[in-house]
Amino acid sequence: MNKMSLKLNKKNAARLSVMALIVVLAVYCAFTLLSNYSDISRLKTQAAKVNAQYEQQVNENDKIRAILNSDNKDEYIEQKAREKGYAKEGEIVFYDISSNR
């Protein structure tokens, strides 16, 4: 009976080891899937933001390209230069320092 119970115990131990291995693998796979799902979700959100920025930049580029191809391009260039603090030759630029801006 001793040999028989040892054989049963060995079989039970082997089954238990296999079951433990299966459980560990299942937990690992579940963790990996959840981690990948989280990464995919984060990257999809990031891609949507980048695509929106891209579309905005394309629209802005189209507007600027239309201005540069029109007859008003010199006015546009002058406006952008003045926004950066440039002045025409011979002009005197005054700055109002009394305002509370």
PDB file of C-alpha atoms in Angstrom:
ATOM      1  CA  MET A   1       0.000   0.000   0.000  1.00  0.00           C
ATOM      2  CA  ASN A   2       2.953   2.280   0.582  1.00  0.00           C
ATOM      3  CA  LYS A   3       4.104   1.998  -3.014  1.00  0.00           C
ATOM      4  CA  MET A   4       0.585   2.630  -4.222  1.00  0.00           C
ATOM      5  CA  SER A   5       0.159   5.739  -2.084  1.00  0.00           C
ATOM      6  CA  LEU A   6       3.584   7.021  -3.206  1.00  0.00           C
ATOM      7  CA  LYS A   7       2.566   6.587  -6.854  1.00  0.00           C
ATOM      8  CA  LEU A   8      -0.682   8.460  -6.181  1.00  0.00           C
ATOM      9  CA  ASN A   9       1.198  11.191  -4.350  1.00  0.00           C
ATOM     10  CA  LYS A  10       3.675  11.524  -7.230  1.00  0.00           C
ATOM     11  CA  LYS A  11       0.808  11.697  -9.720  1.00  0.00           C
ATOM     12  CA  ASN A  12      -0.967  14.272  -7.579  1.00  0.00           C
ATOM     13  CA  ALA A  13       2.233  16.286  -7.211  1.00  0.00           C
ATOM     14  CA  ALA A  14       2.818  16.201 -10.964  1.00  0.00           C
ATOM     15  CA  ARG A  15      -0.781  17.279 -11.633  1.00  0.00           C
ATOM     16  CA  LEU A  16      -0.498  20.003  -9.037  1.00  0.00           C
ATOM     17  CA  SER A  17       2.759  21.231 -10.600  1.00  0.00           C
ATOM     18  CA  VAL A  18       1.195  21.293 -14.071  1.00  0.00           C
ATOM     19  CA  MET A  19      -1.864  23.134 -12.761  1.00  0.00           C
ATOM     20  CA  ALA A  20       0.335  25.667 -10.955  1.00  0.00           C
ATOM     21  CA  LEU A  21       2.332  26.219 -14.135  1.00  0.00           C
ATOM     22  CA  ILE A  22      -0.887  26.732 -16.117  1.00  0.00           C
ATOM     23  CA  VAL A  23      -2.182  29.222 -13.545  1.00  0.00           C
ATOM     24  CA  VAL A  24       1.117  31.157 -13.567  1.00  0.00           C
ATOM     25  CA  LEU A  25       1.103  31.254 -17.384  1.00  0.00           C
ATOM     26  CA  ALA A  26      -2.537  32.383 -17.423  1.00  0.00           C
ATOM     27  CA  VAL A  27      -1.811  35.194 -14.949  1.00  0.00           C
ATOM     28  CA  TYR A  28       1.243  36.256 -16.967  1.00  0.00           C
ATOM     29  CA  CYS A  29      -0.757  36.279 -20.214  1.00  0.00           C
ATOM     30  CA  ALA A  30      -3.582  38.266 -18.596  1.00  0.00           C
ATOM     31  CA  PHE A  31      -1.120  40.817 -17.207  1.00  0.00           C
ATOM     32  CA  THR A  32       0.601  41.134 -20.580  1.00  0.00           C
ATOM     33  CA  LEU A  33      -2.712  41.581 -22.401  1.00  0.00           C
ATOM     34  CA  LEU A  34      -3.864  44.275 -19.966  1.00  0.00           C
ATOM     35  CA  SER A  35      -0.535  46.053 -20.218  1.00  0.00           C
ATOM     36  CA  ASN A  36      -0.647  45.963 -24.027  1.00  0.00           C
ATOM     37  CA  TYR A  37      -4.263  47.165 -24.036  1.00  0.00           C
ATOM     38  CA  SER A  38      -3.277  50.091 -21.831  1.00  0.00           C
ATOM     39  CA  ASP A  39      -0.362  50.966 -24.135  1.00  0.00           C
ATOM     40  CA  ILE A  40      -2.563  50.734 -27.219  1.00  0.00           C
ATOM     41  CA  SER A  41      -5.196  52.970 -25.650  1.00  0.00           C
ATOM     42  CA  ARG A  42      -2.593  55.563 -24.644  1.00  0.00           C
ATOM     43  CA  LEU A  43      -0.977  55.500 -28.077  1.00  0.00           C
ATOM     44  CA  LYS A  44      -4.339  55.856 -29.848  1.00  0.00           C
ATOM     45  CA  THR A  45      -5.064  58.967 -27.773  1.00  0.00           C
ATOM     46  CA  GLN A  46      -1.615  60.341 -28.547  1.00  0.00           C
ATOM     47  CA  ALA A  47      -2.053  59.594 -32.258  1.00  0.00           C
ATOM     48  CA  ALA A  48      -5.408  61.416 -32.289  1.00  0.00           C
ATOM     49  CA  LYS A  49      -3.780  64.500 -30.739  1.00  0.00           C
ATOM     50  CA  VAL A  50      -0.909  64.425 -33.213  1.00  0.00           C
ATOM     51  CA  ASN A  51      -3.323  64.014 -36.132  1.00  0.00           C
ATOM     52  CA  ALA A  52      -5.356  66.997 -34.917  1.00  0.00           C
ATOM     53  CA  GLN A  53      -2.184  69.093 -34.657  1.00  0.00           C
ATOM     54  CA  TYR A  54      -1.172  67.953 -38.128  1.00  0.00           C
ATOM     55  CA  GLU A  55      -4.538  68.934 -39.618  1.00  0.00           C
ATOM     56  CA  GLN A  56      -4.347  72.313 -37.887  1.00  0.00           C
ATOM     57  CA  GLN A  57      -0.858  72.898 -39.296  1.00  0.00           C
ATOM     58  CA  VAL A  58      -1.954  71.860 -42.793  1.00  0.00           C
ATOM     59  CA  ASN A  59      -4.839  74.342 -42.626  1.00  0.00           C
ATOM     60  CA  GLU A  60      -2.525  77.105 -41.424  1.00  0.00           C
ATOM     61  CA  ASN A  61      -0.030  76.309 -44.186  1.00  0.00           C
ATOM     62  CA  ASP A  62      -2.815  76.444 -46.777  1.00  0.00           C
ATOM     63  CA  LYS A  63      -3.904  79.869 -45.521  1.00  0.00           C
ATOM     64  CA  ILE A  64      -0.352  81.215 -45.618  1.00  0.00           C
ATOM     65  CA  ARG A  65       0.239  79.692 -49.055  1.00  0.00           C
ATOM     66  CA  ALA A  66      -2.943  81.378 -50.325  1.00  0.00           C
ATOM     67  CA  ILE A  67      -1.790  84.720 -48.906  1.00  0.00           C
ATOM     68  CA  LEU A  68       1.657  84.380 -50.417  1.00  0.00           C
ATOM     69  CA  ASN A  69       0.143  83.550 -53.808  1.00  0.00           C
ATOM     70  CA  SER A  70      -2.151  86.585 -53.678  1.00  0.00           C
ATOM     71  CA  ASP A  71      -1.493  90.247 -54.392  1.00  0.00           C
ATOM     72  CA  ASN A  72      -1.566  91.068 -50.641  1.00  0.00           C
ATOM     73  CA  LYS A  73       1.572  89.148 -49.795  1.00  0.00           C
ATOM     74  CA  ASP A  74       3.667  92.294 -49.228  1.00  0.00           C
ATOM     75  CA  GLU A  75       1.117  93.560 -46.684  1.00  0.00           C
ATOM     76  CA  TYR A  76       1.123  90.181 -44.944  1.00  0.00           C
ATOM     77  CA  ILE A  77       4.914  90.058 -44.789  1.00  0.00           C
ATOM     78  CA  GLU A  78       5.017  93.622 -43.461  1.00  0.00           C
ATOM     79  CA  GLN A  79       2.408  92.790 -40.816  1.00  0.00           C
ATOM     80  CA  LYS A  80       4.370  89.736 -39.629  1.00  0.00           C
ATOM     81  CA  ALA A  81       7.616  91.740 -39.560  1.00  0.00           C
ATOM     82  CA  ARG A  82       5.974  94.483 -37.478  1.00  0.00           C
ATOM     83  CA  GLU A  83       4.630  91.869 -35.059  1.00  0.00           C
ATOM     84  CA  LYS A  84       8.245  90.809 -34.495  1.00  0.00           C
ATOM     85  CA  GLY A  85       9.323  94.405 -33.830  1.00  0.00           C
ATOM     86  CA  TYR A  86      10.844  95.276 -37.195  1.00  0.00           C
ATOM     87  CA  ALA A  87      10.442  98.732 -38.750  1.00  0.00           C
ATOM     88  CA  LYS A  88      10.964 100.149 -42.201  1.00  0.00           C
ATOM     89  CA  GLU A  89      14.132 102.044 -42.942  1.00  0.00           C
ATOM     90  CA  GLY A  90      13.832 105.620 -41.701  1.00  0.00           C
ATOM     91  CA  GLU A  91      10.887 104.863 -39.377  1.00  0.00           C
ATOM     92  CA  ILE A  92      11.096 105.663 -35.710  1.00  0.00           C
ATOM     93  CA  VAL A  93       9.359 103.242 -33.394  1.00  0.00           C
ATOM     94  CA  PHE A  94       7.907 104.519 -30.144  1.00  0.00           C
ATOM     95  CA  TYR A  95       6.901 102.237 -27.293  1.00  0.00           C
ATOM     96  CA  ASP A  96       4.210 103.268 -24.808  1.00  0.00           C
ATOM     97  CA  ILE A  97       5.612 102.334 -21.405  1.00  0.00           C
ATOM     98  CA  SER A  98       2.936 104.143 -19.415  1.00  0.00           C
ATOM     99  CA  SER A  99       0.245 101.550 -19.964  1.00  0.00           C
ATOM    100  CA  ASN A 100      -0.382  98.852 -17.375  1.00  0.00           C
ATOM    101  CA  ARG A 101      -0.036  95.844 -19.661  1.00  0.00           C
TER     102      ARG A 101
END
